[in-house]
Amino acid sequence: MRISKPLISVAAATVTLGAFALSSVQAEAAVKPVAAVSALPAAKSGKAAPGGGAAKTLVLYDTTGPYGWMGEVYATQTANLSSHFGSWTAAPVGSYKAGDLNAYTAVIYVGSTYDEPIPAAFLTDVAATAKPVTWLYDNIWQLTATGGFAAARGFTSGGFDLADVAEVGYKGQKLTRDTTNKSGIMNLSISDAAKVTTLATAVRPDGTTFPWAVRSGNFTYVGEIPFSYVTHDDRYLAFADLLFDSLGSSTVERHRGLVRIEDVGPDSDPAELKAVADYLSSQKVPFTVAVYPRYRDPKGVNNGGKAQDYTLLSKPKMVAALKYMQSKGGTLLMHGYTHQYGTIANPYDGVSANDFEFYAAHVDANDSVIYDGPVPGDSAAWATSRMAASGLVFAAAGLGTPTIFEFPHYAASAVDYQVVNSLFGKRYDRGLYFPGVLTGAKPDYSRQFGQFFPYAVRDVYGSAVIPENIGNVEPDAFNNHPARLPSDLIGAAKRNLVVRDGVASFFYHPYLGTDYLKQVVTGVKAQGYTFVSANSMLTN
């Protein structure tokens, strides 16, 4: 059995597993910030992604109320996206002092707490500045109540529309919105339509519409938090693209494709790997191969009850197949060491490629995978030892030591992410994040949340992240996740065309043969994407 990786989605008041199976979306260490350009209390800062722009973005977030912790969750995701355009600094809005935004090129305020006490100095500065301002969701009424705002901008705060909006129109595409989200969307009161440009439109079940995002001059407003209940085809893509206008970018529009061959280990079939490599090479498609170098089946699940444990060094045909893949344009990355943990079911059967390696999980009575937290014994030393042992096998097999890391099932503790940042500096995945990582507090593993990226970023752990954003082919439903076929991935690629400099990046299991792979590659190319190598994403 091989499994996909569940996407973790942030809900309005809790953190839940996403709607369907996706790859990854996913000393105790906090973020090591670069020097902040402002003396904002409790501020944390991060550097631009490789090839990122020169923007200096101030991200302000809410902290009060019973769900104040959600402010950091949303600020983390905003900061991650902002890194594509330059450096960022994130801080509670309550710490803002007059003139703080002068040190930045743009500001994003994430309003997640209703009636958060916003400093008058921030409202005054936002109303007066000529710099790009992006305001999300709550507390817009505090700003529009300031003198002269309506006359200058052409709108005031309206009311929350609670319709089950399942679609957001943007750039001619129908982006999805999960109607599980019952928080409502702000329906502004527009008094001067000539001053207001509707950027994206919310579509009610009866077909009527209202603005989802608007712009007036240098001010952009988004009517909800775009990080709640996110799926592959989500209106989150519209927000990710709107940042090109508010944060600035000189990048011409381009659309790049990426493919990663997933869960390859000593137990893989060399013939399957060669067939995949031959096809991709024939199409001039560079690719990455996610390899775990040691296979373990401690319970003998696949061997009549007799335990198995061996590395690539005992499988010369597999080593030859990997070298063949390298000769055909493949780049090997380190996909953990054993892709499982100890001798326990975590959460399935303890077999490599099935189970989690750096995070604990179980399957509940409803057949859903539940994330439990760091594995027993997790530490910087433990994680380092596994990555070092993995690298030694690669080197001994003559494959070279990988320079990119991918966590098995995209799940690990904050300290494990920090180790990868120290040893590799780059990952190819979706990230798993926790309250506390941004603020420097102890990570709250009961509220983990995941994020995928439509372009390269440098996330709050400090690592450059090569994106994977349209998932994988999964012919069979499992763990309450429906099947996903090539048409689903191609549909996601089409919707991702709304993102300037966006990617269509997927992963593929070689045991599926090449028919599905051919469909996805052909379909993604037909959408106008050009396939590139993973490393090229981190150079420009």
mmCIF file of N, CA and C in Angstrom, residues 262-370:
data_model
loop_
_atom_site.group_PDB
_atom_site.id
_atom_site.type_symbol
_atom_site.label_atom_id
_atom_site.label_comp_id
_atom_site.label_asym_id
_atom_site.label_seq_id
_atom_site.Cartn_x
_atom_site.Cartn_y
_atom_site.Cartn_z
ATOM 1 N N GLU A 262 7.474 10.151 -7.060
ATOM 2 C CA GLU A 262 7.338 10.073 -5.603
ATOM 3 C C GLU A 262 7.544 8.677 -5.027
ATOM 4 N N ASP A 263 8.036 8.655 -3.769
ATOM 5 C CA ASP A 263 8.115 7.439 -2.956
ATOM 6 C C ASP A 263 8.914 6.329 -3.627
ATOM 7 N N VAL A 264 10.105 6.677 -4.057
ATOM 8 C CA VAL A 264 11.005 5.702 -4.670
ATOM 9 C C VAL A 264 11.985 5.210 -3.609
ATOM 10 N N GLY A 265 12.085 3.896 -3.465
ATOM 11 C CA GLY A 265 12.965 3.326 -2.447
ATOM 12 C C GLY A 265 13.626 2.051 -2.923
ATOM 13 N N PRO A 266 14.373 1.382 -2.052
ATOM 14 C CA PRO A 266 15.058 0.141 -2.432
ATOM 15 C C PRO A 266 14.104 -0.947 -2.908
ATOM 16 N N ASP A 267 12.830 -0.853 -2.517
ATOM 17 C CA ASP A 267 11.848 -1.865 -2.882
ATOM 18 C C ASP A 267 11.111 -1.534 -4.175
ATOM 19 N N SER A 268 11.452 -0.422 -4.825
ATOM 20 C CA SER A 268 10.761 -0.031 -6.056
ATOM 21 C C SER A 268 11.145 -0.940 -7.217
ATOM 22 N N ASP A 269 10.378 -0.854 -8.277
ATOM 23 C CA ASP A 269 10.597 -1.688 -9.471
ATOM 24 C C ASP A 269 11.473 -0.902 -10.461
ATOM 25 N N PRO A 270 12.690 -1.362 -10.737
ATOM 26 C CA PRO A 270 13.566 -0.640 -11.668
ATOM 27 C C PRO A 270 12.950 -0.443 -13.046
ATOM 28 N N ALA A 271 12.195 -1.413 -13.525
ATOM 29 C CA ALA A 271 11.596 -1.306 -14.851
ATOM 30 C C ALA A 271 10.586 -0.165 -14.897
ATOM 31 N N GLU A 272 9.813 -0.013 -13.827
ATOM 32 C CA GLU A 272 8.840 1.081 -13.774
ATOM 33 C C GLU A 272 9.549 2.433 -13.810
ATOM 34 N N LEU A 273 10.641 2.539 -13.087
ATOM 35 C CA LEU A 273 11.387 3.798 -13.047
ATOM 36 C C LEU A 273 11.992 4.122 -14.412
ATOM 37 N N LYS A 274 12.531 3.135 -15.068
ATOM 38 C CA LYS A 274 13.119 3.372 -16.391
ATOM 39 C C LYS A 274 12.056 3.794 -17.401
ATOM 40 N N ALA A 275 10.871 3.205 -17.306
ATOM 41 C CA ALA A 275 9.788 3.569 -18.224
ATOM 42 C C ALA A 275 9.376 5.027 -18.027
ATOM 43 N N VAL A 276 9.292 5.445 -16.770
ATOM 44 C CA VAL A 276 8.953 6.837 -16.462
ATOM 45 C C VAL A 276 10.026 7.773 -16.995
ATOM 46 N N ALA A 277 11.283 7.414 -16.745
ATOM 47 C CA ALA A 277 12.396 8.257 -17.195
ATOM 48 C C ALA A 277 12.428 8.364 -18.718
ATOM 49 N N ASP A 278 12.190 7.258 -19.396
ATOM 50 C CA ASP A 278 12.199 7.269 -20.863
ATOM 51 C C ASP A 278 11.108 8.194 -21.406
ATOM 52 N N TYR A 279 9.921 8.100 -20.819
ATOM 53 C CA TYR A 279 8.829 8.948 -21.317
ATOM 54 C C TYR A 279 9.123 10.423 -21.083
ATOM 55 N N LEU A 280 9.512 10.780 -19.866
ATOM 56 C CA LEU A 280 9.756 12.192 -19.557
ATOM 57 C C LEU A 280 10.905 12.741 -20.393
ATOM 58 N N SER A 281 11.934 11.939 -20.579
ATOM 59 C CA SER A 281 13.062 12.370 -21.405
ATOM 60 C C SER A 281 12.626 12.603 -22.852
ATOM 61 N N SER A 282 11.763 11.724 -23.353
ATOM 62 C CA SER A 282 11.296 11.861 -24.734
ATOM 63 C C SER A 282 10.493 13.149 -24.925
ATOM 64 N N GLN A 283 9.898 13.629 -23.829
ATOM 65 C CA GLN A 283 9.105 14.854 -23.882
ATOM 66 C C GLN A 283 9.912 16.086 -23.472
ATOM 67 N N LYS A 284 11.225 15.870 -23.221
ATOM 68 C CA LYS A 284 12.108 16.947 -22.774
ATOM 69 C C LYS A 284 11.578 17.603 -21.497
ATOM 70 N N VAL A 285 11.123 16.756 -20.583
ATOM 71 C CA VAL A 285 10.586 17.212 -19.297
ATOM 72 C C VAL A 285 11.581 16.876 -18.195
ATOM 73 N N PRO A 286 12.236 17.885 -17.598
ATOM 74 C CA PRO A 286 13.094 17.616 -16.438
ATOM 75 C C PRO A 286 12.215 17.118 -15.282
ATOM 76 N N PHE A 287 12.776 16.338 -14.386
ATOM 77 C CA PHE A 287 11.969 15.809 -13.296
ATOM 78 C C PHE A 287 12.827 15.585 -12.062
ATOM 79 N N THR A 288 12.161 15.447 -10.940
ATOM 80 C CA THR A 288 12.820 15.173 -9.665
ATOM 81 C C THR A 288 12.337 13.821 -9.158
ATOM 82 N N VAL A 289 13.198 13.117 -8.463
ATOM 83 C CA VAL A 289 12.858 11.795 -7.927
ATOM 84 C C VAL A 289 13.021 11.825 -6.414
ATOM 85 N N ALA A 290 11.936 11.584 -5.692
ATOM 86 C CA ALA A 290 11.948 11.601 -4.227
ATOM 87 C C ALA A 290 12.310 10.201 -3.727
ATOM 88 N N VAL A 291 13.496 10.088 -3.123
ATOM 89 C CA VAL A 291 14.052 8.775 -2.769
ATOM 90 C C VAL A 291 14.269 8.647 -1.265
ATOM 91 N N TYR A 292 13.776 7.554 -0.693
ATOM 92 C CA TYR A 292 14.165 7.156 0.667
ATOM 93 C C TYR A 292 15.108 5.959 0.484
ATOM 94 N N PRO A 293 16.318 5.972 1.065
ATOM 95 C CA PRO A 293 17.329 4.962 0.720
ATOM 96 C C PRO A 293 17.290 3.679 1.547
ATOM 97 N N ARG A 294 16.423 3.621 2.567
ATOM 98 C CA ARG A 294 16.351 2.420 3.402
ATOM 99 C C ARG A 294 14.908 1.944 3.506
ATOM 100 N N TYR A 295 14.695 0.677 3.218
ATOM 101 C CA TYR A 295 13.369 0.082 3.289
ATOM 102 C C TYR A 295 13.227 -0.716 4.573
ATOM 103 N N ARG A 296 12.094 -0.503 5.267
ATOM 104 C CA ARG A 296 11.809 -1.259 6.486
ATOM 105 C C ARG A 296 10.376 -1.763 6.464
ATOM 106 N N ASP A 297 10.215 -2.992 6.882
ATOM 107 C CA ASP A 297 8.904 -3.613 7.095
ATOM 108 C C ASP A 297 9.028 -4.398 8.393
ATOM 109 N N PRO A 298 9.033 -3.711 9.542
ATOM 110 C CA PRO A 298 9.349 -4.363 10.817
ATOM 111 C C PRO A 298 8.359 -5.431 11.241
ATOM 112 N N LYS A 299 7.132 -5.391 10.734
ATOM 113 C CA LYS A 299 6.131 -6.382 11.108
ATOM 114 C C LYS A 299 6.001 -7.500 10.066
ATOM 115 N N GLY A 300 6.786 -7.400 8.998
ATOM 116 C CA GLY A 300 6.695 -8.410 7.951
ATOM 117 C C GLY A 300 5.376 -8.390 7.216
ATOM 118 N N VAL A 301 4.772 -7.228 7.114
ATOM 119 C CA VAL A 301 3.464 -7.093 6.467
ATOM 120 C C VAL A 301 3.495 -7.604 5.030
ATOM 121 N N ASN A 302 4.585 -7.307 4.329
ATOM 122 C CA ASN A 302 4.705 -7.699 2.929
ATOM 123 C C ASN A 302 5.623 -8.905 2.723
ATOM 124 N N ASN A 303 5.928 -9.617 3.811
ATOM 125 C CA ASN A 303 6.885 -10.722 3.700
ATOM 126 C C ASN A 303 6.508 -11.891 4.602
ATOM 127 N N GLY A 304 5.210 -12.201 4.629
ATOM 128 C CA GLY A 304 4.760 -13.373 5.373
ATOM 129 C C GLY A 304 5.073 -13.334 6.852
ATOM 130 N N GLY A 305 5.083 -12.156 7.432
ATOM 131 C CA GLY A 305 5.330 -12.026 8.856
ATOM 132 C C GLY A 305 6.782 -11.901 9.248
ATOM 133 N N LYS A 306 7.688 -11.971 8.286
ATOM 134 C CA LYS A 306 9.117 -11.864 8.569
ATOM 135 C C LYS A 306 9.590 -10.447 8.265
ATOM 136 N N ALA A 307 10.218 -9.819 9.259
ATOM 137 C CA ALA A 307 10.666 -8.441 9.111
ATOM 138 C C ALA A 307 11.695 -8.300 7.997
ATOM 139 N N GLN A 308 11.684 -7.127 7.355
ATOM 140 C CA GLN A 308 12.668 -6.804 6.325
ATOM 141 C C GLN A 308 13.291 -5.436 6.624
ATOM 142 N N ASP A 309 14.573 -5.335 6.295
ATOM 143 C CA ASP A 309 15.284 -4.071 6.533
ATOM 144 C C ASP A 309 16.528 -4.069 5.649
ATOM 145 N N TYR A 310 16.533 -3.239 4.611
ATOM 146 C CA TYR A 310 17.696 -3.189 3.725
ATOM 147 C C TYR A 310 17.785 -1.815 3.066
ATOM 148 N N THR A 311 18.949 -1.498 2.520
ATOM 149 C CA THR A 311 19.160 -0.204 1.876
ATOM 150 C C THR A 311 19.416 -0.382 0.383
ATOM 151 N N LEU A 312 19.579 0.735 -0.292
ATOM 152 C CA LEU A 312 19.894 0.707 -1.724
ATOM 153 C C LEU A 312 21.174 -0.065 -2.013
ATOM 154 N N LEU A 313 22.076 -0.130 -1.050
ATOM 155 C CA LEU A 313 23.361 -0.780 -1.276
ATOM 156 C C LEU A 313 23.216 -2.272 -1.554
ATOM 157 N N SER A 314 22.092 -2.837 -1.122
ATOM 158 C CA SER A 314 21.869 -4.260 -1.390
ATOM 159 C C SER A 314 20.988 -4.481 -2.624
ATOM 160 N N LYS A 315 20.688 -3.396 -3.329
ATOM 161 C CA LYS A 315 19.833 -3.492 -4.509
ATOM 162 C C LYS A 315 20.512 -2.806 -5.704
ATOM 163 N N PRO A 316 21.525 -3.457 -6.272
ATOM 164 C CA PRO A 316 22.280 -2.828 -7.367
ATOM 165 C C PRO A 316 21.424 -2.466 -8.578
ATOM 166 N N LYS A 317 20.370 -3.227 -8.847
ATOM 167 C CA LYS A 317 19.516 -2.901 -9.982
ATOM 168 C C LYS A 317 18.749 -1.596 -9.733
ATOM 169 N N MET A 318 18.390 -1.369 -8.479
ATOM 170 C CA MET A 318 17.706 -0.114 -8.153
ATOM 171 C C MET A 318 18.669 1.061 -8.269
ATOM 172 N N VAL A 319 19.887 0.867 -7.811
ATOM 173 C CA VAL A 319 20.894 1.927 -7.932
ATOM 174 C C VAL A 319 21.130 2.248 -9.404
ATOM 175 N N ALA A 320 21.216 1.217 -10.205
ATOM 176 C CA ALA A 320 21.411 1.425 -11.649
ATOM 177 C C ALA A 320 20.225 2.178 -12.255
ATOM 178 N N ALA A 321 19.019 1.851 -11.786
ATOM 179 C CA ALA A 321 17.826 2.530 -12.300
ATOM 180 C C ALA A 321 17.835 4.008 -11.925
ATOM 181 N N LEU A 322 18.273 4.313 -10.716
ATOM 182 C CA LEU A 322 18.342 5.712 -10.295
ATOM 183 C C LEU A 322 19.398 6.478 -11.091
ATOM 184 N N LYS A 323 20.514 5.834 -11.359
ATOM 185 C CA LYS A 323 21.536 6.477 -12.191
ATOM 186 C C LYS A 323 21.010 6.687 -13.613
ATOM 187 N N TYR A 324 20.218 5.753 -14.071
ATOM 188 C CA TYR A 324 19.608 5.893 -15.393
ATOM 189 C C TYR A 324 18.670 7.099 -15.404
ATOM 190 N N MET A 325 17.897 7.246 -14.337
ATOM 191 C CA MET A 325 16.993 8.397 -14.237
ATOM 192 C C MET A 325 17.788 9.699 -14.239
ATOM 193 N N GLN A 326 18.911 9.707 -13.539
ATOM 194 C CA GLN A 326 19.757 10.900 -13.542
ATOM 195 C C GLN A 326 20.251 11.222 -14.948
ATOM 196 N N SER A 327 20.592 10.182 -15.694
ATOM 197 C CA SER A 327 21.098 10.395 -17.059
ATOM 198 C C SER A 327 20.021 10.909 -18.002
ATOM 199 N N LYS A 328 18.747 10.727 -17.619
ATOM 200 C CA LYS A 328 17.621 11.149 -18.447
ATOM 201 C C LYS A 328 17.018 12.479 -17.996
ATOM 202 N N GLY A 329 17.742 13.185 -17.136
ATOM 203 C CA GLY A 329 17.259 14.497 -16.703
ATOM 204 C C GLY A 329 16.653 14.529 -15.324
ATOM 205 N N GLY A 330 16.809 13.444 -14.562
ATOM 206 C CA GLY A 330 16.252 13.385 -13.222
ATOM 207 C C GLY A 330 17.210 13.906 -12.159
ATOM 208 N N THR A 331 16.665 14.565 -11.166
ATOM 209 C CA THR A 331 17.427 15.036 -10.006
ATOM 210 C C THR A 331 16.895 14.331 -8.767
ATOM 211 N N LEU A 332 17.753 13.706 -8.003
ATOM 212 C CA LEU A 332 17.324 12.993 -6.811
ATOM 213 C C LEU A 332 17.227 13.948 -5.630
ATOM 214 N N LEU A 333 16.137 13.836 -4.866
ATOM 215 C CA LEU A 333 16.039 14.550 -3.592
ATOM 216 C C LEU A 333 15.915 13.529 -2.464
ATOM 217 N N MET A 334 16.196 13.976 -1.251
ATOM 218 C CA MET A 334 16.111 13.100 -0.084
ATOM 219 C C MET A 334 14.696 13.148 0.485
ATOM 220 N N HIS A 335 14.023 12.010 0.428
ATOM 221 C CA HIS A 335 12.649 11.898 0.924
ATOM 222 C C HIS A 335 12.665 11.157 2.263
ATOM 223 N N GLY A 336 13.426 11.711 3.203
ATOM 224 C CA GLY A 336 13.585 11.055 4.488
ATOM 225 C C GLY A 336 14.645 9.962 4.426
ATOM 226 N N TYR A 337 14.615 9.100 5.409
ATOM 227 C CA TYR A 337 15.573 7.993 5.504
ATOM 228 C C TYR A 337 14.850 6.674 5.255
ATOM 229 N N THR A 338 13.813 6.383 6.067
ATOM 230 C CA THR A 338 13.055 5.135 5.905
ATOM 231 C C THR A 338 11.591 5.359 5.530
ATOM 232 N N HIS A 339 11.130 6.591 5.575
ATOM 233 C CA HIS A 339 9.733 6.910 5.274
ATOM 234 C C HIS A 339 8.783 6.095 6.148
ATOM 235 N N GLN A 340 9.163 5.873 7.378
ATOM 236 C CA GLN A 340 8.330 5.233 8.398
ATOM 237 C C GLN A 340 9.011 5.460 9.735
ATOM 238 N N TYR A 341 8.359 5.086 10.843
ATOM 239 C CA TYR A 341 8.925 5.377 12.153
ATOM 240 C C TYR A 341 8.959 4.128 13.027
ATOM 241 N N GLY A 342 10.156 3.738 13.418
ATOM 242 C CA GLY A 342 10.317 2.648 14.379
ATOM 243 C C GLY A 342 9.669 1.349 13.950
ATOM 244 N N THR A 343 9.051 0.692 14.904
ATOM 245 C CA THR A 343 8.398 -0.597 14.627
ATOM 246 C C THR A 343 6.895 -0.509 14.819
ATOM 247 N N ILE A 344 6.370 0.703 14.858
ATOM 248 C CA ILE A 344 4.948 0.883 15.131
ATOM 249 C C ILE A 344 4.193 1.264 13.856
ATOM 250 N N ALA A 345 2.880 1.139 13.915
ATOM 251 C CA ALA A 345 2.019 1.617 12.833
ATOM 252 C C ALA A 345 1.863 3.128 13.001
ATOM 253 N N ASN A 346 2.307 3.884 12.010
ATOM 254 C CA ASN A 346 2.280 5.344 12.122
ATOM 255 C C ASN A 346 1.829 5.979 10.801
ATOM 256 N N PRO A 347 0.591 5.879 10.397
ATOM 257 C CA PRO A 347 -0.530 5.310 11.159
ATOM 258 C C PRO A 347 -1.008 3.960 10.646
ATOM 259 N N TYR A 348 -0.360 3.399 9.621
ATOM 260 C CA TYR A 348 -0.922 2.231 8.953
ATOM 261 C C TYR A 348 -0.311 0.911 9.393
ATOM 262 N N ASP A 349 0.946 0.658 8.953
ATOM 263 C CA ASP A 349 1.489 -0.686 9.167
ATOM 264 C C ASP A 349 2.994 -0.714 9.416
ATOM 265 N N GLY A 350 3.637 0.446 9.496
ATOM 266 C CA GLY A 350 5.074 0.487 9.762
ATOM 267 C C GLY A 350 5.943 0.301 8.536
ATOM 268 N N VAL A 351 5.334 0.148 7.357
ATOM 269 C CA VAL A 351 6.094 -0.133 6.139
ATOM 270 C C VAL A 351 6.548 1.168 5.475
ATOM 271 N N SER A 352 7.760 1.153 4.957
ATOM 272 C CA SER A 352 8.302 2.316 4.257
ATOM 273 C C SER A 352 7.380 2.756 3.118
ATOM 274 N N ALA A 353 7.261 4.060 2.969
ATOM 275 C CA ALA A 353 6.447 4.751 1.962
ATOM 276 C C ALA A 353 4.972 4.808 2.333
ATOM 277 N N ASN A 354 4.547 3.969 3.301
ATOM 278 C CA ASN A 354 3.173 4.051 3.778
ATOM 279 C C ASN A 354 3.044 5.026 4.936
ATOM 280 N N ASP A 355 3.995 4.981 5.850
ATOM 281 C CA ASP A 355 3.859 5.691 7.117
ATOM 282 C C ASP A 355 4.645 7.006 7.171
ATOM 283 N N PHE A 356 4.299 7.806 8.170
ATOM 284 C CA PHE A 356 5.022 9.031 8.477
ATOM 285 C C PHE A 356 6.347 8.688 9.149
ATOM 286 N N GLU A 357 7.344 9.525 8.949
ATOM 287 C CA GLU A 357 8.649 9.303 9.566
ATOM 288 C C GLU A 357 8.965 10.322 10.661
ATOM 289 N N PHE A 358 8.584 11.588 10.445
ATOM 290 C CA PHE A 358 8.978 12.656 11.356
ATOM 291 C C PHE A 358 7.807 13.230 12.153
ATOM 292 N N TYR A 359 6.632 12.599 12.066
ATOM 293 C CA TYR A 359 5.460 13.102 12.778
ATOM 294 C C TYR A 359 4.566 11.927 13.116
ATOM 295 N N ALA A 360 3.890 12.000 14.251
ATOM 296 C CA ALA A 360 3.026 10.910 14.695
ATOM 297 C C ALA A 360 1.595 11.128 14.201
ATOM 298 N N ALA A 361 0.943 10.029 13.816
ATOM 299 C CA ALA A 361 -0.427 10.111 13.315
ATOM 300 C C ALA A 361 -1.142 8.800 13.581
ATOM 301 N N HIS A 362 -2.472 8.862 13.563
ATOM 302 C CA HIS A 362 -3.265 7.644 13.681
ATOM 303 C C HIS A 362 -4.512 7.780 12.809
ATOM 304 N N VAL A 363 -5.169 6.656 12.555
ATOM 305 C CA VAL A 363 -6.425 6.646 11.822
ATOM 306 C C VAL A 363 -7.554 6.467 12.825
ATOM 307 N N ASP A 364 -8.527 7.414 12.809
ATOM 308 C CA ASP A 364 -9.579 7.365 13.818
ATOM 309 C C ASP A 364 -10.732 6.458 13.385
ATOM 310 N N ALA A 365 -11.772 6.427 14.217
ATOM 311 C CA ALA A 365 -12.899 5.525 13.964
ATOM 312 C C ALA A 365 -13.660 5.903 12.697
ATOM 313 N N ASN A 366 -13.504 7.132 12.239
ATOM 314 C CA ASN A 366 -14.172 7.568 11.010
ATOM 315 C C ASN A 366 -13.296 7.390 9.777
ATOM 316 N N ASP A 367 -12.167 6.702 9.938
ATOM 317 C CA ASP A 367 -11.238 6.427 8.842
ATOM 318 C C ASP A 367 -10.556 7.690 8.320
ATOM 319 N N SER A 368 -10.310 8.626 9.217
ATOM 320 C CA SER A 368 -9.573 9.830 8.867
ATOM 321 C C SER A 368 -8.205 9.799 9.527
ATOM 322 N N VAL A 369 -7.194 10.320 8.826
ATOM 323 C CA VAL A 369 -5.855 10.408 9.401
ATOM 324 C C VAL A 369 -5.794 11.626 10.312
ATOM 325 N N ILE A 370 -5.396 11.402 11.560
ATOM 326 C CA ILE A 370 -5.315 12.471 12.558
ATOM 327 C C ILE A 370 -3.851 12.690 12.924
#
